[in-house]
Structure formats: C-alpha cells, structure tokens
Coordinates of C-alpha atoms in Angstrom, one line a residue:
X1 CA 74.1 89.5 80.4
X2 CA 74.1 86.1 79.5
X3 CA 73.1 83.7 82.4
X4 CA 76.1 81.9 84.2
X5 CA 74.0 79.2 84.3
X6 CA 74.2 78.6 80.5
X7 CA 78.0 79.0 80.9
X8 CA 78.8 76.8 83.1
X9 CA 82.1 74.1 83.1
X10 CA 83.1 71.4 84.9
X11 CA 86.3 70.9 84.9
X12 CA 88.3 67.2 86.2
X13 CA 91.2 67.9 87.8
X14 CA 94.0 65.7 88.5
X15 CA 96.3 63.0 86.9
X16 CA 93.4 61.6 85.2
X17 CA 89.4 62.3 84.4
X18 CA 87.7 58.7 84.4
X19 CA 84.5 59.1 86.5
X20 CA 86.0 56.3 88.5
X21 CA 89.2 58.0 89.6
X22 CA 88.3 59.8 92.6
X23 CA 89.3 63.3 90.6
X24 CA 87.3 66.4 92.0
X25 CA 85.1 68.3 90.2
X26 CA 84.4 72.0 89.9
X27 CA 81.9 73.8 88.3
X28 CA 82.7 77.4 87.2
X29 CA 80.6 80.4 86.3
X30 CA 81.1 82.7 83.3
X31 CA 79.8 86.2 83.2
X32 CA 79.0 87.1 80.0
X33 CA 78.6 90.8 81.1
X34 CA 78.1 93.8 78.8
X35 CA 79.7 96.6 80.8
X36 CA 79.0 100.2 80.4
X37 CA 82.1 102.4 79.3
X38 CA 82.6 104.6 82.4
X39 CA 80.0 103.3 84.3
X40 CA 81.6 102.2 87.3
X41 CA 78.6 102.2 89.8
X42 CA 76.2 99.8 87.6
X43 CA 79.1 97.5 86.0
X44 CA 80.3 96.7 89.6
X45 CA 76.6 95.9 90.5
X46 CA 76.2 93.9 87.2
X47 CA 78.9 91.8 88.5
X48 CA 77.6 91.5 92.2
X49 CA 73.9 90.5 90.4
X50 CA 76.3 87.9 88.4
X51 CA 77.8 86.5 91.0
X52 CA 74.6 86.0 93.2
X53 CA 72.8 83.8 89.5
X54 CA 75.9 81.9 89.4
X55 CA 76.1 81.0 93.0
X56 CA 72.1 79.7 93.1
X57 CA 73.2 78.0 90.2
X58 CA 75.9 75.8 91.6
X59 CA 78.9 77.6 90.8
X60 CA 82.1 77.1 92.6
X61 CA 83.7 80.1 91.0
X62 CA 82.9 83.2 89.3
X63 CA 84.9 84.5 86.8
X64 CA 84.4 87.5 84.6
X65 CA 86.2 89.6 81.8
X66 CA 88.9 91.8 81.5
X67 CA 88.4 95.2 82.5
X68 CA 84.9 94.4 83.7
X69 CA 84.6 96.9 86.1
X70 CA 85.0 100.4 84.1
X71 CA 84.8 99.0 80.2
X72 CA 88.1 98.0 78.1
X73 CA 88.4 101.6 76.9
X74 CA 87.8 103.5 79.9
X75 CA 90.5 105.9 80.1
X76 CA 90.2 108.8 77.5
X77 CA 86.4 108.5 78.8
X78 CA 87.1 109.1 82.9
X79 CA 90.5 109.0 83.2
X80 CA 92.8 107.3 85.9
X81 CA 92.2 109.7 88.8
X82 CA 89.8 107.1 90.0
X83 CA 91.9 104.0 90.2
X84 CA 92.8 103.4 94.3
X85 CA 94.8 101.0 96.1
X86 CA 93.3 97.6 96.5
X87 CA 91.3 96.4 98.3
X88 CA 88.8 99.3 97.8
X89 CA 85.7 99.2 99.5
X90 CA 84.0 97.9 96.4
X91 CA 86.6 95.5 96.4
X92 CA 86.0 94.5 100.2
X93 CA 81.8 94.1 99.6
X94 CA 82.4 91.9 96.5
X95 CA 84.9 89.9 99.0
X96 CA 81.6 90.1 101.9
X97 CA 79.5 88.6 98.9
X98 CA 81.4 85.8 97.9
X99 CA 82.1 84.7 101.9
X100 CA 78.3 84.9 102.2
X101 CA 77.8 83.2 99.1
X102 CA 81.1 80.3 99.3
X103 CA 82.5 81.1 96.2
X104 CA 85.6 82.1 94.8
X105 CA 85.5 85.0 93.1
X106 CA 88.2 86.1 89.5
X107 CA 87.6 89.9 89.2
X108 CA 90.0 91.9 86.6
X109 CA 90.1 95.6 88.7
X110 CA 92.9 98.3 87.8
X111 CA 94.8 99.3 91.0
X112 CA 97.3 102.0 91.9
X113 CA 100.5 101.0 93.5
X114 CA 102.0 103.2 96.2
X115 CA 104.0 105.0 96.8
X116 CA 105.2 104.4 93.2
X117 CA 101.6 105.4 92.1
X118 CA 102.0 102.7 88.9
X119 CA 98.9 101.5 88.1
X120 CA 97.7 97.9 86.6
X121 CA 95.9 95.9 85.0
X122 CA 95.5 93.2 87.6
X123 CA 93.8 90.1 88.5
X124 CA 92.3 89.4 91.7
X125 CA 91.6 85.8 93.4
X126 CA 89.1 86.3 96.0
X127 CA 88.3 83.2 98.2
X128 CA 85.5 81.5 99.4
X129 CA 86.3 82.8 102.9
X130 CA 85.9 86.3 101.7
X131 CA 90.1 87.0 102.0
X132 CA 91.8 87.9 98.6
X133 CA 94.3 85.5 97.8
X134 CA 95.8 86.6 95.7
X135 CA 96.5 88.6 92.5
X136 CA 98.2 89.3 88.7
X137 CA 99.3 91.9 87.4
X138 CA 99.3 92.1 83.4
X139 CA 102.4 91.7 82.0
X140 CA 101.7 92.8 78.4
X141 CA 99.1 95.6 78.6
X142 CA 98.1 96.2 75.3
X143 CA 100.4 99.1 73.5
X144 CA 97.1 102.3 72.6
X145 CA 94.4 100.9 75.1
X146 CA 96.5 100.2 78.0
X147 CA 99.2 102.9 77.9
X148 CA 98.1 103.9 81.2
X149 CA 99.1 100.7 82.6
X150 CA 102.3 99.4 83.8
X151 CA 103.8 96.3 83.1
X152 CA 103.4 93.1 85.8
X153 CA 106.4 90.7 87.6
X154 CA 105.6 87.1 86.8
X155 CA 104.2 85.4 89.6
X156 CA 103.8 82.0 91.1
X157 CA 100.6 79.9 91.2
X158 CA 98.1 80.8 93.7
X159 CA 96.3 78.1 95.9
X160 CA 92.4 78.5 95.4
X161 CA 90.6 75.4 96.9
X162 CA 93.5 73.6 97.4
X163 CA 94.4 73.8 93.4
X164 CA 97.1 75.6 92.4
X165 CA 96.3 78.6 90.0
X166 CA 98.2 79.8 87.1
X167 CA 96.8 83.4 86.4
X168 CA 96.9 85.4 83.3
X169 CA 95.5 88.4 81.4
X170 CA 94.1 88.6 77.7
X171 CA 97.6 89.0 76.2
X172 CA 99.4 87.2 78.4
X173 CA 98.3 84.2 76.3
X174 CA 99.6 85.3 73.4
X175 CA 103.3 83.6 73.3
X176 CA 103.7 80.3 75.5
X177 CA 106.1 82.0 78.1
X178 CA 104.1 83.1 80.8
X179 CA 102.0 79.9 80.5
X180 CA 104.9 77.6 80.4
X181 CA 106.9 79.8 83.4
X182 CA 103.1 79.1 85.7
X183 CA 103.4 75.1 84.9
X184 CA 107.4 74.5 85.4
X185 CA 106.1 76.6 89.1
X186 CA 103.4 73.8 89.6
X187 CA 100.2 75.5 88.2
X188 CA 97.9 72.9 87.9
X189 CA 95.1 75.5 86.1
X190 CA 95.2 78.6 84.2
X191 CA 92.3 81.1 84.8
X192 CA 92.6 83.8 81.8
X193 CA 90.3 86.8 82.0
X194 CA 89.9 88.5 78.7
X195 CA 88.6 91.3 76.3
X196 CA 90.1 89.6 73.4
X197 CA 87.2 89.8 70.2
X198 CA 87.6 87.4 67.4
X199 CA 88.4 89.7 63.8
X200 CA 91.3 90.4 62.1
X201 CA 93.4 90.8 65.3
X202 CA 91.5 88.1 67.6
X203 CA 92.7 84.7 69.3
X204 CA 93.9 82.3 66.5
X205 CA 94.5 79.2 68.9
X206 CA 96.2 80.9 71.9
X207 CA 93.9 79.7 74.5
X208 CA 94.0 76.0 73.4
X209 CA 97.8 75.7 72.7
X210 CA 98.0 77.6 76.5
X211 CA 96.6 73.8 77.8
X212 CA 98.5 72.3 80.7

C-alpha cells in the first residue's frame, strides 16, 4: 500500500479557486491498495488500516479502488455466493470507523439485490456521521470480468459535506453521458473509483475530458 499521505489532493470548490475567494477546501485520501484475489478478510482490513493513515493524516475523505474488497477478478476464484445485501456487517464497522474517525468514506463493494437477487457493482458514500448516503451502481460492467454483474439506473448527485456528488465507476467514464447526465442534475464533483490499468486498452484522456 502506498501511503494516503503521499496521495493526497486538495481540491477548491466553488465558482472560483483564488485563495481569496472564501472557496472551501478538501483534502482527500487515496488508497493505493494492492488487494489479494479472494481474500476478503485481509483486503477489507487493508482498507480499515487505510482509512485510519489517511485520517491521522488530515484527510477529509477516503476513497479507494474498484473492486477493492474481493480483487477485480474475483469471481471464477470464489464465486458470487458470498455477495449479501448491503449494509453487511463489514459494511456497518467500516461505517463505525469512519463516524469515529469524521471522514467520509467511497468504498466500491458488490451487493445483491432482493428479492430480484441481481447483484452489482456498486459505489457506496458513507458519511462522516457513520450513515451511508448514498450509493451507484455501475452502469457498464465490463463485458468477461463483470458478467456476473447487472447493469445500474443512473442516478442523481449525492450530497456529501454539503457538495453535491456525481458518482461513477471505471467505465462509466468512458463516453461523456453519464458524466454530462450528473452535471445538467447539479453535480458539483465527480468521484470515480477505478481498476482501469494503462496498456493497450487503458484510459486515453477519459478522466480529464470527464472535468466539470
């Protein structure tokens, strides 16, 4: 794991970002995490060890990758059996951690729909109160990889902090739609959690051109 601390942003928000203007600032934490394929038990404590270094280092929220919690290519490994409702009581301690901690908290966790018993690749917001706020569910899961997953709904900007959210997932990114359908809905900032490697088939300008 690379140290939040060395991944760090601070991102102006507002009309304008003069030092002068009164804008807030936020400083959020990367996980650069190396999960274990399968490994459920230790990834989800990788991210819980995460979360406490970026906290004592002055983070205001966490976010980490796509799929962090059971590795990208989990599912000819251990299957799908696993994959509950959410919140899950993992889910529910990570959402005790960040309360006791004040952050907000971006974790990308599959979940099972019922009674349709669908599952997605989704996108949770947890707050800094501990409640979830919020979540996305992917609407392009990746055609091989992510055949167990069903597609998402669009959604509408979630309020984190008093900033309204534009989520996304990996692909999601890809053509301007989804981006542009979050900002004509009043997103103010897009969080993106990925597992998107540069090579022949990696990003070729998608996040930047995804700027509101």
């Amino acid at each position: 794991m690379t140290s939040p601390a060395d991944h760090r942003e601070a991102a102006m928000l507002g009309p304008t970002a003069t030092p002068s203007s009164g804008d807030r600032s936020l400083t959020v934490a990367f996980l650069h995490l190396a999960p274990e394929l399968g490994a459920l038990d230790r990834n989800r404590s990788l991210i819980e060890y995460g979360t406490r270094v970026a906290a004592e280092s002055g983070a205001d929220w966490v976010l980490s990758g796509e799929l962090v919690v059971p590795g990208y290519r989990f599912e000819p490994l251990i299957g799908t059996n696993w994959i509950a409702e959410q919140p899950d009581s993992w889910m529910g301690r990570l959402a005790r951690l960040s309360s006791d901690l004040g952050v907000a908290s971006f974790v990308s966790h599959p979940e099972r729909e019922t009674p349709t018993g669908k599952l997605f690749n989704s996108l949770f917001v947890i707050g800094r109160n501990g409640q979830i706020l919020g979540r996305h569910r992917k609407l392009q899961p990746t055609p091989g990889s992510e055949d167990w997953s069903s597609a998402g709904e669009p959604g509408r900007p979630i309020p984190v902090d008093g900033i309204k959210i534009g989520l996304l997932i990996c692909a999601d990114a890809y053509k301007p739609l989804p981006a542009l359908r979050l900002r004509d809905s009043g997103a103010q900032l897009l969080v993106s959690a990925a597992a998107w490697w540069p090579g022949e088939w990696g990003p070729k300008g998608e996040w930047e051109a995804r700027t509101l």
